[in-house]
Coordinates of C-alpha atoms and ligand atoms in Angstrom, one line a residue:
M219 CA -2.3 -28.7 -32.4
I220 CA -0.4 -27.1 -29.5
K221 CA 0.6 -29.6 -26.9
I222 CA 1.0 -28.6 -23.3
C223 CA 2.5 -30.6 -20.5
C224 CA 2.2 -29.6 -16.9
I225 CA 4.5 -31.1 -14.3
G226 CA 2.7 -31.2 -10.9
A227 CA -0.9 -32.2 -10.5
G228 CA -1.6 -30.4 -7.3
Y229 CA -3.9 -27.6 -6.1
V230 CA -2.5 -25.3 -8.8
G231 CA -1.5 -27.5 -11.7
G232 CA -4.7 -29.7 -11.7
P233 CA -7.4 -27.0 -11.8
T234 CA -5.4 -24.6 -14.1
M235 CA -4.8 -27.2 -16.7
A236 CA -8.4 -28.5 -16.5
M237 CA -9.6 -24.9 -17.3
I238 CA -7.2 -24.5 -20.2
A239 CA -8.3 -27.9 -21.6
K240 CA -11.9 -27.0 -21.2
Q241 CA -11.6 -23.6 -22.8
C242 CA -9.2 -24.6 -25.6
P243 CA -10.4 -27.9 -27.2
D244 CA -7.7 -27.5 -29.8
V245 CA -4.9 -27.6 -27.3
Q246 CA -3.8 -31.0 -25.9
V247 CA -3.1 -30.9 -22.2
N248 CA -1.1 -33.6 -20.4
V249 CA -0.8 -33.3 -16.7
V250 CA 2.0 -35.4 -15.3
D251 CA 3.1 -36.1 -11.7
I252 CA 5.4 -38.5 -9.9
N253 CA 2.7 -39.3 -7.4
E254 CA 0.8 -42.3 -8.7
T255 CA -2.0 -42.1 -6.2
R256 CA -2.7 -38.5 -7.2
I257 CA -2.7 -39.3 -10.9
A258 CA -5.0 -42.3 -10.4
A259 CA -7.4 -40.1 -8.5
W260 CA -7.5 -37.5 -11.3
Q261 CA -8.7 -40.2 -13.6
T262 CA -11.8 -40.9 -11.4
D263 CA -14.7 -38.9 -10.1
E264 CA -13.1 -38.8 -6.7
L265 CA -10.6 -36.1 -7.5
P266 CA -7.5 -35.8 -5.2
I267 CA -8.5 -32.2 -4.1
Y268 CA -11.8 -30.8 -3.1
E269 CA -12.7 -27.7 -5.1
P270 CA -16.3 -26.6 -5.9
G271 CA -17.1 -27.0 -9.6
L272 CA -13.8 -28.7 -10.5
L273 CA -15.2 -32.1 -11.3
D274 CA -17.5 -30.6 -14.0
V275 CA -14.6 -28.9 -15.7
V276 CA -12.5 -32.0 -15.5
K277 CA -15.2 -34.2 -16.9
E278 CA -15.8 -31.9 -19.9
A279 CA -12.3 -32.2 -21.1
R280 CA -10.9 -35.5 -19.7
G281 CA -10.2 -38.1 -22.4
R282 CA -10.9 -35.4 -25.1
N283 CA -7.9 -33.1 -24.7
L284 CA -7.0 -33.5 -21.0
F285 CA -4.9 -36.4 -19.9
F286 CA -3.3 -37.4 -16.6
S287 CA -0.2 -39.6 -16.5
T288 CA 2.9 -40.5 -14.4
D289 CA 5.0 -40.7 -17.6
V290 CA 6.8 -37.4 -17.0
D291 CA 9.4 -37.9 -19.6
Q292 CA 7.0 -38.7 -22.4
G293 CA 4.8 -35.7 -21.4
I294 CA 7.8 -33.4 -21.6
R295 CA 9.1 -34.9 -24.9
D296 CA 5.7 -34.4 -26.7
A297 CA 5.1 -30.9 -25.5
D298 CA 5.5 -27.5 -27.1
I299 CA 4.9 -25.7 -23.8
V300 CA 5.9 -27.2 -20.4
F301 CA 4.3 -25.7 -17.3
V302 CA 6.2 -26.4 -14.0
S303 CA 3.8 -26.4 -11.1
V304 CA 5.7 -28.5 -8.5
N305 CA 5.8 -27.6 -4.9
T306 CA 8.4 -25.0 -3.6
P307 CA 8.1 -25.3 0.2
T308 CA 10.1 -23.3 2.7
K309 CA 13.6 -24.8 3.2
T310 CA 13.9 -26.8 6.4
F311 CA 17.7 -27.2 6.2
G312 CA 20.9 -25.4 5.4
E313 CA 21.3 -21.8 4.3
G314 CA 18.0 -19.9 4.5
A315 CA 16.3 -22.7 6.5
G316 CA 12.9 -21.6 7.7
C317 CA 12.8 -18.7 5.2
A318 CA 14.1 -19.4 1.7
S319 CA 12.3 -21.5 -0.9
D320 CA 13.4 -25.1 -1.4
L321 CA 14.0 -25.2 -5.1
Q322 CA 15.2 -28.8 -5.4
Y323 CA 12.0 -30.0 -7.1
W324 CA 12.1 -27.2 -9.6
E325 CA 15.8 -27.8 -10.4
L326 CA 15.1 -31.6 -10.8
C327 CA 12.4 -30.7 -13.3
A328 CA 14.7 -28.4 -15.2
R329 CA 17.3 -31.1 -15.4
R330 CA 14.7 -33.7 -16.6
I331 CA 13.4 -31.3 -19.2
K332 CA 16.9 -30.8 -20.6
E333 CA 17.6 -34.5 -20.5
V334 CA 14.6 -35.7 -22.4
S335 CA 13.8 -32.8 -24.8
T336 CA 14.4 -33.3 -28.5
S337 CA 12.6 -30.1 -29.7
D338 CA 12.5 -26.4 -28.8
K339 CA 10.1 -25.6 -25.9
I340 CA 8.6 -22.8 -23.9
I341 CA 9.0 -23.5 -20.2
V342 CA 6.5 -21.7 -17.9
E343 CA 7.1 -21.1 -14.2
K344 CA 3.7 -21.7 -12.6
S345 CA 5.1 -22.4 -9.1
T346 CA 5.8 -19.3 -7.0
L347 CA 9.5 -18.7 -7.1
P348 CA 12.1 -16.2 -5.8
V349 CA 13.0 -13.4 -8.2
R350 CA 15.6 -14.4 -10.8
T351 CA 14.9 -18.1 -10.5
A352 CA 14.3 -18.1 -14.3
E353 CA 17.9 -17.1 -14.7
A354 CA 19.2 -20.1 -12.8
M355 CA 16.7 -22.4 -14.7
E356 CA 18.0 -21.1 -18.0
R357 CA 21.5 -21.9 -17.0
V358 CA 20.5 -25.5 -16.1
L359 CA 18.5 -25.9 -19.3
H360 CA 21.2 -24.6 -21.6
A361 CA 24.2 -26.1 -19.9
G362 CA 26.4 -28.2 -22.2
D363 CA 26.0 -28.3 -25.9
N364 CA 22.3 -29.1 -26.1
P365 CA 21.0 -27.8 -29.5
V366 CA 17.4 -27.5 -28.2
H367 CA 16.3 -23.9 -27.3
F368 CA 14.2 -23.3 -24.2
E369 CA 12.4 -20.0 -23.6
V370 CA 11.5 -19.4 -20.0
L371 CA 8.3 -17.5 -19.1
S372 CA 6.9 -16.6 -15.7
N373 CA 3.1 -17.0 -15.4
P374 CA 2.2 -17.0 -11.7
E375 CA -1.2 -18.3 -10.7
F376 CA -3.4 -16.1 -8.5
L377 CA -6.3 -18.5 -7.9
A378 CA -7.5 -18.9 -4.4
E379 CA -8.6 -22.3 -3.1
G380 CA -12.4 -22.7 -2.7
T381 CA -13.0 -20.3 -5.6
A382 CA -10.4 -21.7 -8.0
I383 CA -12.9 -22.3 -10.8
E384 CA -14.4 -18.8 -10.7
D385 CA -10.9 -17.3 -10.4
L386 CA -9.7 -19.3 -13.5
E387 CA -12.8 -18.6 -15.5
C388 CA -12.8 -14.9 -14.9
P389 CA -9.5 -13.8 -13.4
D390 CA -8.8 -10.1 -12.5
R391 CA -5.7 -10.5 -14.6
V392 CA -3.3 -13.0 -16.1
L393 CA 0.3 -12.1 -15.7
I394 CA 3.0 -13.3 -18.1
G395 CA 6.6 -12.3 -17.8
G396 CA 9.2 -12.9 -20.6
H397 CA 12.5 -11.7 -21.8
E398 CA 12.6 -8.6 -23.9
T399 CA 14.2 -10.4 -26.8
A400 CA 12.5 -11.5 -30.0
T401 CA 12.3 -15.1 -29.0
G402 CA 11.1 -14.1 -25.5
Q403 CA 8.3 -11.9 -26.9
K404 CA 7.3 -14.6 -29.4
A405 CA 6.9 -17.2 -26.6
L406 CA 5.0 -14.7 -24.5
Q407 CA 2.6 -14.1 -27.4
T408 CA 2.1 -17.8 -27.9
L409 CA 1.0 -18.2 -24.2
A410 CA -1.1 -15.0 -24.3
E411 CA -3.0 -16.4 -27.3
I412 CA -4.0 -19.5 -25.3
Y413 CA -5.4 -17.4 -22.4
A414 CA -7.0 -15.0 -24.9
T415 CA -9.4 -17.8 -25.9
W416 CA -11.5 -16.9 -22.9
I417 CA -9.9 -14.0 -21.2
P418 CA -10.3 -10.4 -22.5
R419 CA -7.0 -9.1 -23.9
E420 CA -6.8 -6.1 -21.6
R421 CA -6.7 -8.5 -18.6
I422 CA -3.6 -10.2 -19.9
L423 CA -0.7 -8.3 -18.6
T424 CA 2.8 -8.7 -19.9
T425 CA 6.0 -7.7 -18.1
N426 CA 9.6 -8.6 -17.9
L427 CA 10.4 -11.9 -16.2
W428 CA 11.6 -10.4 -12.9
S429 CA 8.6 -8.1 -12.5
S430 CA 6.3 -11.1 -13.0
E431 CA 8.1 -13.3 -10.5
L432 CA 8.2 -10.4 -7.9
S433 CA 4.5 -9.5 -8.5
K434 CA 3.3 -12.9 -7.3
L435 CA 5.3 -12.6 -4.0
T436 CA 4.1 -9.0 -3.6
A437 CA 0.5 -9.8 -4.2
N438 CA 0.4 -12.5 -1.6
A439 CA 2.4 -10.3 0.9
F440 CA -0.1 -7.4 0.4
L441 CA -3.1 -9.7 0.9
A442 CA -1.6 -11.3 4.0
Q443 CA -0.6 -7.9 5.3
R444 CA -4.3 -6.8 5.2
V445 CA -5.3 -9.8 7.3
S446 CA -2.5 -9.1 9.8
S447 CA -3.4 -5.4 9.9
I448 CA -7.0 -6.0 10.8
N449 CA -6.0 -8.7 13.3
A450 CA -3.7 -6.2 15.0
I451 CA -6.7 -3.9 15.3
S452 CA -8.8 -6.7 16.6
A453 CA -6.6 -7.0 19.7
L454 CA -7.0 -3.2 20.2
C455 CA -10.8 -3.5 19.7
E456 CA -11.0 -6.1 22.5
A457 CA -9.0 -3.8 24.8
T458 CA -11.1 -0.8 24.1
G459 CA -14.6 -2.0 23.5
A460 CA -14.6 -1.2 19.8
D461 CA -16.1 -3.8 17.4
V462 CA -13.6 -5.0 14.7
G463 CA -16.5 -5.7 12.3
E464 CA -17.7 -2.2 12.6
V465 CA -14.2 -0.8 12.2
A466 CA -13.5 -3.0 9.1
H467 CA -16.8 -1.9 7.5
A468 CA -16.1 1.8 8.3
I469 CA -12.6 1.8 6.8
G470 CA -13.6 -0.6 3.9
T471 CA -16.1 1.9 2.5
D472 CA -13.2 4.2 1.8
S473 CA -12.7 3.4 -1.9
R474 CA -8.9 3.8 -1.5
I475 CA -8.9 1.0 1.1
G476 CA -11.8 -1.2 -0.2
P477 CA -13.7 -3.9 1.7
K478 CA -11.9 -7.1 0.8
F479 CA -9.5 -9.1 3.0
L480 CA -10.5 -7.2 6.2
K481 CA -12.1 -10.1 8.1
A482 CA -10.4 -10.5 11.4
S483 CA -9.7 -14.2 12.2
I484 CA -7.6 -16.6 14.2
G485 CA -5.0 -15.9 11.4
F486 CA -4.3 -16.7 7.8
G487 CA -3.2 -20.2 6.7
G488 CA -2.7 -22.0 3.5
S489 CA 0.3 -23.1 1.6
C490 CA 1.2 -19.7 0.1
F491 CA 1.0 -16.7 2.4
K492 CA 3.6 -17.6 5.0
K493 CA 5.9 -19.3 2.5
D494 CA 5.8 -16.4 0.1
I495 CA 6.3 -13.7 2.7
L496 CA 9.3 -15.5 4.2
N497 CA 10.6 -15.9 0.7
L498 CA 10.3 -12.1 0.2
V499 CA 12.0 -11.6 3.5
Y500 CA 14.9 -13.8 2.5
L501 CA 15.2 -12.0 -0.8
C502 CA 15.4 -8.6 0.9
E503 CA 18.0 -9.9 3.3
T504 CA 20.0 -11.4 0.4
Y505 CA 20.1 -8.0 -1.2
G506 CA 21.1 -6.4 2.1
L507 CA 17.7 -4.7 2.7
K508 CA 17.2 -5.2 6.4
E509 CA 14.4 -2.7 7.0
P510 CA 12.2 -4.1 4.2
A511 CA 12.9 -7.6 5.4
D512 CA 11.9 -6.7 9.0
Y513 CA 8.8 -4.9 7.8
W514 CA 7.4 -8.0 5.9
R515 CA 8.5 -10.5 8.6
Q516 CA 6.3 -8.6 11.0
V517 CA 3.2 -9.7 9.0
V518 CA 4.1 -13.4 9.8
L519 CA 4.9 -12.6 13.5
M520 CA 1.5 -10.8 13.8
N521 CA -0.2 -13.9 12.5
E522 CA 1.5 -16.1 15.0
Y523 CA 0.6 -13.7 17.8
Q524 CA -3.1 -13.9 16.7
E525 CA -3.1 -17.7 16.9
R526 CA -1.5 -17.7 20.3
R527 CA -3.8 -15.0 21.6
F528 CA -6.8 -17.1 20.7
V529 CA -5.5 -20.1 22.7
T530 CA -4.6 -17.8 25.6
T531 CA -8.1 -16.3 25.7
M532 CA -9.5 -19.8 25.7
L533 CA -7.3 -20.9 28.6
H534 CA -7.9 -17.7 30.7
S535 CA -11.6 -17.7 30.2
M536 CA -11.9 -21.3 31.2
F537 CA -10.5 -20.6 34.6
N538 CA -6.9 -21.1 33.6
T539 CA -7.1 -24.8 33.2
I540 CA -8.3 -26.9 30.3
A541 CA -6.5 -30.1 31.4
N542 CA -8.8 -33.1 30.5
K543 CA -11.6 -30.7 29.4
R544 CA -13.2 -31.7 26.1
I545 CA -13.0 -29.1 23.4
A546 CA -14.8 -29.5 20.1
V547 CA -12.9 -28.0 17.2
L548 CA -15.3 -27.2 14.4
G549 CA -13.3 -26.7 11.2
F550 CA -9.8 -27.7 10.4
A551 CA -9.3 -26.6 6.8
F552 CA -7.4 -23.3 6.5
K553 CA -10.5 -21.7 5.0
A554 CA -13.9 -22.7 3.9
D555 CA -14.6 -24.7 0.7
T556 CA -11.4 -26.6 0.6
G557 CA -10.1 -29.8 2.2
D558 CA -6.6 -28.3 2.4
T559 CA -5.0 -28.1 5.8
R560 CA -1.6 -26.8 4.9
E561 CA -0.5 -24.2 7.4
S562 CA -4.0 -24.1 8.8
P563 CA -4.2 -22.0 12.0
A564 CA -6.1 -25.0 13.4
I565 CA -2.9 -27.0 13.6
K566 CA -1.2 -24.5 15.9
V567 CA -4.4 -24.0 18.0
C568 CA -4.8 -27.8 18.5
R569 CA -1.2 -28.3 19.4
E570 CA -1.3 -25.6 22.0
L571 CA -4.6 -26.9 23.4
A572 CA -3.1 -30.4 23.6
A573 CA 0.0 -29.0 25.3
E574 CA -2.5 -27.8 28.1
H575 CA -3.7 -31.5 28.2
A576 CA -7.1 -30.7 26.7
T577 CA -9.0 -33.6 25.0
L578 CA -9.8 -32.5 21.4
V579 CA -12.6 -33.6 19.0
V580 CA -11.9 -32.3 15.5
S581 CA -14.7 -32.0 13.0
D582 CA -14.6 -30.7 9.4
P583 CA -16.9 -31.5 6.4
E584 CA -14.0 -31.9 3.9
A585 CA -10.7 -31.9 5.6
M586 CA -10.9 -34.9 7.9
E587 CA -8.4 -37.1 6.0
N588 CA -5.8 -34.3 5.8
A589 CA -6.4 -33.4 9.5
K590 CA -5.6 -36.9 10.6
L591 CA -2.3 -36.7 8.8
E592 CA -1.3 -33.3 10.3
M593 CA -0.8 -34.2 14.0
P594 CA 0.1 -37.9 14.3
E595 CA 2.0 -37.0 17.5
L596 CA -1.3 -36.1 19.2
A597 CA -3.2 -39.2 18.3
D598 CA -3.9 -40.0 22.0
R599 CA -5.4 -36.6 22.6
I600 CA -7.5 -36.2 19.5
E601 CA -10.7 -37.8 18.3
F602 CA -12.2 -37.2 14.9
E603 CA -15.9 -36.8 14.4
E604 CA -17.5 -35.5 11.2
D605 CA -20.9 -34.8 12.8
P606 CA -20.6 -31.4 14.5
Y607 CA -23.4 -32.3 17.0
K608 CA -21.7 -35.5 18.1
A609 CA -18.3 -33.6 18.3
A610 CA -19.9 -31.0 20.6
A611 CA -21.7 -33.5 22.8
G612 CA -20.4 -33.4 26.3
A613 CA -17.8 -30.7 25.5
H614 CA -16.8 -27.9 27.8
A615 CA -16.1 -25.7 24.8
V616 CA -16.7 -25.3 21.1
A617 CA -14.1 -23.5 19.0
I618 CA -15.0 -22.4 15.4
L619 CA -11.8 -22.4 13.4
T620 CA -12.9 -22.5 9.8
D621 CA -15.6 -20.3 8.2
W622 CA -17.7 -23.2 6.8
R623 CA -21.2 -21.9 5.9
L624 CA -22.8 -24.9 7.5
Y625 CA -21.6 -23.7 11.0
K626 CA -23.8 -20.7 10.6
E627 CA -26.8 -22.9 10.2
L628 CA -26.2 -25.3 13.1
D629 CA -28.8 -25.6 15.8
F630 CA -26.8 -24.1 18.6
Q631 CA -29.6 -24.6 21.2
R632 CA -29.2 -28.4 20.6
I633 CA -25.4 -28.0 20.9
F634 CA -25.8 -26.0 24.1
D635 CA -28.1 -28.5 25.7
G636 CA -25.6 -31.3 25.1
M637 CA -22.6 -29.5 26.5
Q638 CA -21.1 -29.2 30.0
K639 CA -21.9 -26.0 31.8
P640 CA -20.8 -23.3 31.7
A641 CA -20.7 -23.9 28.0
F642 CA -18.0 -21.8 26.2
L643 CA -18.1 -20.9 22.5
F644 CA -15.0 -19.3 20.9
D645 CA -15.7 -18.0 17.4
G646 CA -12.3 -17.7 15.6
R647 CA -14.0 -16.5 12.4
N648 CA -16.5 -14.0 13.8
M649 CA -19.3 -15.7 11.8
L650 CA -22.0 -16.4 14.3
D651 CA -24.8 -14.3 16.0
H652 CA -23.0 -13.7 19.3
D653 CA -25.9 -12.0 21.0
A654 CA -28.2 -14.9 20.2
L655 CA -25.7 -17.4 21.5
F656 CA -25.2 -15.3 24.7
N657 CA -28.9 -15.2 25.3
M658 CA -29.0 -19.0 24.9
G659 CA -26.6 -19.2 27.8
F660 CA -23.2 -19.6 26.1
E661 CA -20.1 -17.8 27.3
V662 CA -19.1 -16.2 24.0
Y663 CA -15.7 -15.0 22.8
S664 CA -15.2 -13.6 19.4
I665 CA -12.2 -12.0 17.8
G666 CA -12.2 -8.2 18.1
K667 CA -15.5 -8.1 19.8
G668 CA -14.5 -9.3 23.2
Y669 CA -16.0 -11.6 25.7
K670 CA -19.7 -11.9 26.7
S671 CA -20.0 -13.7 30.1
H672 CA -22.8 -14.6 32.5
L673 CA -20.2 -15.3 35.2
R674 CA -19.2 -11.8 36.2
Ligands
UDX824 C1 2.6 -25.6 -5.9 C2 3.6 -24.8 -5.1 O1 3.5 -25.2 -3.7 C3 3.4 -23.3 -5.1 O2 4.5 -22.7 -4.6 C4 3.2 -22.9 -6.4 O3 2.7 -21.5 -6.4 C5 2.2 -23.7 -7.2 O4 2.6 -25.1 -7.1 P1 0.3 -26.8 -5.1 O5 -0.2 -27.1 -6.5 O6 -0.6 -26.4 -4.0 O7 1.3 -25.5 -5.3 O8 1.3 -27.9 -4.6 P2 1.0 -29.4 -4.5 O9 -0.4 -29.7 -4.3 O10 2.0 -29.9 -3.5 O11 1.4 -30.1 -5.9 C6 2.7 -30.2 -6.4 C7 2.7 -31.6 -7.2 O12 4.0 -31.7 -7.8 C8 2.6 -32.8 -6.3 O13 1.5 -33.6 -6.7 C9 3.9 -33.6 -6.5 O14 3.8 -35.0 -6.5 C10 4.4 -33.0 -7.8 N1 5.8 -33.2 -8.1 C11 6.7 -32.6 -7.2 C12 6.3 -33.8 -9.2 O15 5.5 -34.3 -10.0 N2 7.6 -33.9 -9.5 C13 8.5 -33.4 -8.6 O16 9.7 -33.5 -8.8 C14 8.1 -32.8 -7.4
UDX825 C1 -4.0 -17.0 -1.7 C2 -4.2 -15.9 -2.6 O1 -5.5 -15.2 -2.4 C3 -4.1 -16.3 -4.1 O2 -4.2 -15.2 -5.0 C4 -2.8 -17.1 -4.3 O3 -2.7 -17.6 -5.6 C5 -2.6 -18.2 -3.3 O4 -2.7 -17.7 -1.9 P1 -5.5 -19.0 -0.7 O5 -4.4 -19.2 0.3 O6 -6.0 -20.2 -1.4 O7 -5.1 -17.9 -1.8 O8 -6.7 -18.3 0.1 P2 -7.1 -16.9 0.6 O9 -8.6 -16.7 0.3 O10 -6.2 -15.8 0.1 O11 -7.0 -17.0 2.2 C6 -5.8 -17.1 2.8 C7 -6.0 -17.2 4.3 O12 -6.4 -15.9 4.8 C8 -7.1 -18.1 4.8 O13 -6.7 -18.8 5.9 C9 -8.3 -17.2 5.1 O14 -9.2 -17.7 6.0 C10 -7.5 -15.9 5.6 N1 -8.3 -14.7 5.5 C11 -8.6 -14.2 4.3 C12 -8.7 -14.0 6.7 O15 -8.4 -14.4 7.8 N2 -9.3 -12.8 6.5 C13 -9.7 -12.3 5.3 O16 -10.3 -11.2 5.2 C14 -9.3 -13.0 4.1

């Protein structure tokens, strides 16, 4: 029986390992993490992350061939394959601060693996890492006179939060990078076999290690670039009277462009896009490639511009003052169907509104706990209210910041009736029926469609 250990029971490690365990009853999967609370939660039906369909997958395999533990050393020792899925945040200190990846957790893992291993192992990079990280890892793993052989593979994860289970069950592709040596190719085939249990062979792509590492950064950079591109056009739409939804549809029907990732918004969030682009920028700079670095950095700058622009529009349309006005923020997660708030545009928007001395009421169906942790410094300016109707009661404005389906189904007449007048509605996700809201009496702003006002 093949034994897998995954270090890191987060948004990536947890769901990915649960899916492997579900699909491969003959493979034993041990997920280990230094965070005791997280591991304890994985053992209950209150999982530490919200992801539609995840609990069913976990329940099918948990206790059978899927185990969660804080005993990292034992997990490593027993394993034939060790996935490393620990966090690799942007560095906040020293060289490359604000841009490069902080690899300290990865290196600690490599040292631990070397320390406790008594048999040969395949080490799989699941975390997103800069190109050629595997080389550094190999040096750490093989330092000294350790007789154990480690073969490093890169197997980046492309799942998106909110659709993780579908993405894992039926991925567009699985990517595995390995060395072009006999041992490298053998390891690569061992991992490919596991995925081939449920994924068609032609979707399992194999490349050299560096291509695999770089493909992950590039995929996220391209996706984020599409969002920034349509957001750039949204500003021009507002200036010219074009409608960004119509433009996105018109260009998306060109099969060379395609319709996905063309939804204008307050900006992209999530733990990956910004971090990975900055990582790419840092890599380009490291290799002396200034123009490519500047080109990709602009995707992040455009995103920040879009977040700022939203707040500025709110301020200007509400007569240039929002001090002590009550603003209901509907949605705090970085996208729908997740409780994750990492890099959520809502954080920036709330901070800037609070800097204008607005009083905020934050509401979200799944992200309230994380939201409370994001802005401790604003505790005296923010209330939290899960019920969107209560959150909007008495408010001067409602801002929709996450595309939760339930916000489409709200009774906006009821919301309007309970608000201060004029009642402002700012749709940061372009998801509502703006004409209907305007006819109800709202002052309506939506991204890339402009401002509908009764006041002028
Ligand atoms: C992480 C990375 O952030 C991302 O770059 C990569 O692509 C996939 O892995 P995610 O799963 O979202 O993504 O991170 P997170 O939810 O923070 O989980 C990481 C886990 O690793 C945490 O539970 C943390 O406790 C654990 N960890 C970290 C260890 O077990 N050991 C360590 O030394 C460091
Ligand atoms: C992303 C990648 O999609 C995934 O392949 C990778 O493994 C991790 O990073 P994730 O961050 O979970 O996944 O979500 P994603 O659906 O890509 O959305 C990212 C952000 O872009 C969200 O804030 C979302 O609201 C925003 N977005 C997305 C838009 O504003 N418009 C769009 O058209 C699409």
